[in-house]
CSV table of C-alpha atoms in Angstrom, one decimal:
chain,number,residue,atom,x,y,z
A,1,MET,CA,105.7,133.8,75.6
A,2,SER,CA,102.6,135.3,77.3
A,3,ASP,CA,104.7,138.1,78.8
A,4,ILE,CA,106.1,139.0,75.3
A,5,ASN,CA,102.6,139.2,73.9
A,6,CYS,CA,101.5,141.3,76.8
A,7,ILE,CA,104.4,143.7,76.1
A,8,LYS,CA,103.5,144.1,72.5
A,9,HIS,CA,99.9,144.6,73.4
A,10,LEU,CA,100.7,147.4,75.7
A,11,ARG,CA,103.0,149.0,73.2
A,12,ASN,CA,101.0,148.6,70.0
A,13,ASN,CA,97.4,148.7,71.2
A,14,LYS,CA,97.6,150.8,74.4
A,15,GLY,CA,100.4,153.1,73.2
A,16,LEU,CA,102.4,152.9,76.4
A,17,SER,CA,106.0,154.0,76.6
A,18,ILE,CA,108.8,151.6,77.3
A,19,THR,CA,109.2,153.1,80.8
A,20,LYS,CA,105.5,152.7,81.5
A,21,ILE,CA,105.6,149.1,80.3
A,22,GLN,CA,108.6,148.4,82.5
A,23,GLN,CA,106.9,149.9,85.5
A,24,THR,CA,103.5,148.1,84.8
A,25,LEU,CA,105.0,144.6,84.3
A,26,LYS,CA,107.9,145.2,86.7
A,27,ILE,CA,110.5,143.9,84.2
A,28,ASN,CA,113.9,145.1,83.1
A,29,TRP,CA,113.8,148.2,80.9
A,30,ARG,CA,115.9,146.6,78.2
A,31,THR,CA,113.6,143.6,78.1
A,32,ALA,CA,110.6,145.8,77.6
A,33,LYS,CA,112.4,147.7,74.9
A,34,LYS,CA,113.6,144.6,73.1
A,35,TYR,CA,110.2,143.0,72.8
A,36,ALA,CA,108.1,146.1,72.4
A,37,ASP,CA,109.8,147.4,69.3
A,38,GLU,CA,111.1,144.2,67.6
A,39,ASP,CA,109.0,142.3,65.2
A,40,GLN,CA,110.6,138.9,65.9
A,41,ILE,CA,109.1,136.7,68.6
A,42,PRO,CA,111.3,133.9,69.9
A,43,THR,CA,110.0,130.5,69.3
A,44,THR,CA,109.8,127.8,72.0
A,45,LYS,CA,112.4,125.1,71.5
A,46,ILE,CA,111.2,121.6,72.2
A,47,SER,CA,114.1,119.2,73.0
A,48,PRO,CA,113.6,115.6,71.9
A,49,LYS,CA,113.3,113.2,74.8
A,50,LYS,CA,116.1,110.9,75.4
A,51,GLY,CA,116.5,107.5,77.0
A,52,MET,CA,115.9,103.9,76.1
A,53,MET,CA,112.1,104.3,76.3
A,54,TYR,CA,112.2,106.9,73.6
A,55,GLU,CA,115.2,105.9,71.5
A,56,GLU,CA,114.5,102.2,71.4
A,57,LYS,CA,111.4,100.1,70.7
A,58,TRP,CA,110.3,99.8,74.4
A,59,GLY,CA,108.4,103.1,74.5
A,60,GLU,CA,106.4,102.1,71.4
A,61,ILE,CA,105.6,98.7,72.9
A,62,VAL,CA,104.4,100.2,76.2
A,63,SER,CA,102.4,102.9,74.5
A,64,ASP,CA,100.5,100.3,72.5
A,65,TRP,CA,99.8,98.3,75.7
A,66,LEU,CA,98.7,101.4,77.6
A,67,PHE,CA,96.4,102.4,74.7
A,68,GLU,CA,94.9,98.9,74.6
A,69,ASP,CA,94.4,98.8,78.4
A,70,SER,CA,92.8,102.3,78.4
A,71,LYS,CA,89.8,100.7,76.6
A,72,LEU,CA,89.3,98.2,79.4
A,73,ARG,CA,87.7,98.6,82.8
A,74,ARG,CA,90.2,99.8,85.4
A,75,LYS,CA,90.3,96.5,87.3
A,76,ASP,CA,91.0,94.6,84.1
A,77,ARG,CA,94.0,96.8,83.2
A,78,ARG,CA,97.6,95.5,83.7
A,79,SER,CA,99.4,96.9,86.6
A,80,LYS,CA,102.8,98.6,86.3
A,81,LYS,CA,104.4,95.6,87.8
A,82,LYS,CA,102.7,93.3,85.3
A,83,LEU,CA,103.8,95.5,82.4
A,84,PHE,CA,107.3,95.4,83.7
A,85,GLU,CA,107.3,91.6,83.9
A,86,GLU,CA,106.0,91.4,80.3
A,87,LEU,CA,108.7,93.8,79.1
A,88,GLN,CA,111.4,91.7,80.8
A,89,GLU,CA,110.1,88.6,79.0
A,90,LEU,CA,110.9,90.5,75.7
A,91,GLY,CA,114.4,91.3,76.8
A,92,PHE,CA,113.9,94.7,78.5
A,93,LYS,CA,117.0,95.6,80.6
A,94,GLY,CA,115.8,98.8,82.0
A,95,SER,CA,114.6,99.4,85.6
A,96,TYR,CA,111.1,99.4,87.0
A,97,ARG,CA,111.5,103.1,87.8
A,98,THR,CA,112.4,103.9,84.2
A,99,LEU,CA,109.1,102.2,83.1
A,100,CYS,CA,107.1,104.1,85.8
A,101,TYR,CA,108.5,107.5,84.6
A,102,PHE,CA,107.6,106.7,81.0
A,103,ILE,CA,104.0,105.5,82.0
A,104,GLN,CA,103.4,108.8,84.0
A,105,ASP,CA,104.7,110.8,81.1
A,106,TRP,CA,102.4,108.9,78.7
A,107,ILE,CA,99.4,109.5,80.9
A,108,ASN,CA,100.2,113.3,81.2
A,109,THR,CA,100.4,113.6,77.4
A,110,HIS,CA,97.3,111.5,76.6
A,111,ASN,CA,93.7,112.1,77.4
A,112,VAL,CA,93.4,109.0,79.5
A,113,GLU,CA,92.6,108.8,83.2
A,114,SER,CA,95.2,107.1,85.4
A,115,ASP,CA,94.1,104.3,87.6
A,116,LYS,CA,93.6,105.7,91.0
A,117,GLY,CA,92.7,102.5,92.7
A,118,TYR,CA,89.0,102.7,92.5
A,119,GLU,CA,86.1,102.5,90.0
A,120,ARG,CA,82.8,104.3,89.9
A,121,LEU,CA,79.9,102.4,91.6
A,122,ASP,CA,76.5,102.5,89.9
A,123,HIS,CA,73.5,102.0,92.2
A,124,PRO,CA,70.3,101.3,90.3
A,125,PRO,CA,66.9,101.8,92.1
A,126,GLY,CA,66.1,99.0,94.5
A,127,GLU,CA,69.7,98.1,95.3
A,128,ALA,CA,70.9,98.5,98.9
A,129,GLN,CA,74.2,98.2,100.7
A,130,VAL,CA,74.7,97.0,104.2
A,131,ASP,CA,77.5,97.1,106.8
A,132,PHE,CA,78.1,97.4,110.5
A,133,GLY,CA,78.8,100.7,112.1
A,134,VAL,CA,78.8,102.5,115.4
A,135,MET,CA,76.1,104.8,116.8
A,136,GLU,CA,75.8,106.7,120.0
A,137,ALA,CA,73.0,105.9,122.5
A,138,VAL,CA,72.0,106.9,126.0
A,139,GLN,CA,72.3,104.1,128.5
A,140,ASP,CA,71.7,104.7,132.2
A,141,GLY,CA,72.1,108.4,131.6
A,142,GLU,CA,75.4,108.1,129.8
A,143,LEU,CA,76.4,108.2,126.1
A,144,VAL,CA,77.8,104.8,125.0
A,145,ASP,CA,78.9,103.4,121.6
A,146,VAL,CA,76.5,100.8,120.2
A,147,ARG,CA,77.1,98.5,117.3
A,148,ALA,CA,74.5,98.9,114.6
A,149,LEU,CA,73.7,97.2,111.3
A,150,ILE,CA,73.0,99.9,108.7
A,151,MET,CA,71.3,99.5,105.4
A,152,SER,CA,71.2,102.3,102.8
A,153,TYR,CA,69.7,102.8,99.4
A,154,PRO,CA,72.3,105.0,97.6
A,155,ASN,CA,70.0,105.8,94.6
A,156,SER,CA,67.4,107.4,96.8
A,157,ASN,CA,69.7,108.2,99.8
A,158,ALA,CA,67.4,106.4,102.2
A,159,GLY,CA,68.8,104.7,105.2
A,160,PHE,CA,67.9,102.4,108.1
A,161,ALA,CA,69.7,101.2,111.2
A,162,VAL,CA,69.2,98.7,114.0
A,163,PRO,CA,71.3,98.4,117.2
A,164,LEU,CA,72.7,94.9,117.9
A,165,PRO,CA,74.7,93.4,120.8
A,166,SER,CA,77.4,92.0,118.5
A,167,GLU,CA,78.7,91.6,114.9
A,168,ASN,CA,78.3,87.8,114.6
A,169,GLN,CA,76.3,86.0,112.0
A,170,GLU,CA,73.3,85.5,114.2
A,171,CYS,CA,73.0,89.2,114.9
A,172,PHE,CA,73.6,90.0,111.2
A,173,LEU,CA,70.7,87.8,110.0
A,174,HIS,CA,68.4,89.0,112.7
A,175,GLY,CA,69.3,92.6,112.0
A,176,LEU,CA,68.5,92.1,108.3
A,177,GLN,CA,65.0,90.9,109.1
A,178,MET,CA,64.5,94.0,111.3
A,179,LEU,CA,65.8,96.3,108.6
A,180,PHE,CA,63.5,94.8,105.9
A,181,LYS,CA,60.6,95.5,108.3
A,182,GLN,CA,61.7,99.0,108.8
A,183,SER,CA,62.0,99.7,105.1
A,184,GLY,CA,58.8,98.0,104.2
A,185,GLY,CA,60.2,95.5,101.9
A,186,VAL,CA,63.2,93.6,100.6
A,187,PRO,CA,65.7,95.2,98.2
A,188,MET,CA,66.1,93.9,94.7
A,189,SER,CA,69.8,93.3,95.5
A,190,LEU,CA,72.0,93.7,98.5
A,191,ARG,CA,75.6,94.9,98.2
A,192,ILE,CA,77.7,93.5,101.0
A,193,ASP,CA,81.4,94.5,101.3
A,194,ASN,CA,84.0,92.3,103.0
A,195,LEU,CA,81.7,91.7,105.9
A,196,THR,CA,83.0,88.7,107.9
A,197,PRO,CA,79.6,87.6,109.3
A,198,ALA,CA,78.0,87.6,105.8
A,199,VAL,CA,80.6,85.7,103.8
A,200,LYS,CA,82.1,82.2,104.1
A,201,LYS,CA,85.5,83.5,102.9
A,202,VAL,CA,86.5,87.1,102.9
A,203,ARG,CA,87.8,88.8,99.8
A,204,THR,CA,91.5,88.9,99.0
A,205,LYS,CA,93.5,90.9,96.4
A,206,THR,CA,93.0,88.1,93.8
A,207,GLU,CA,89.7,86.5,94.8
A,208,GLU,CA,86.2,87.8,95.4
A,209,ALA,CA,84.3,87.1,98.6
């Protein structure tokens, strides 16, 4: 459709000949002639979508669920597998792939962000996060990798690190004391990921640490 409008613009507003339009747009001469001098512009034909998700009640049900879930936090939304199981409880006979295709189509046609597996982290002032990492150090004239406990303040982008001999709980607690002395105080809150020395039971897919 944009090419047709361009042809008419070159013909009516620029006064170009059919041959010049054909050469400019690198199209067939008859095509240039047809759309340059005819008043009728072809309309785009939209074919209705077919399949059980569009012709039966299932698409409407899933659309309602997706709209409801879009108002929730990402981690509280139902997964595709969960939606499929709930549909099966209602008598859905289609495949999991059929549902996934419909969900993707629904996301593409609605102004709703798909779940990409992560959520935005907000870091207020005074909140720090801590984790073990690796840093290079010179030992006996050679570069060696040293384990280090790193504490950062994402809000202000400040960071502190202390080398430690191991990643056990004793080193973790001792390292925290040294980091607090380096930073000149204790953070209001400390975000710790799935750090084994810091938790009694590590986080799983269904349970928090």
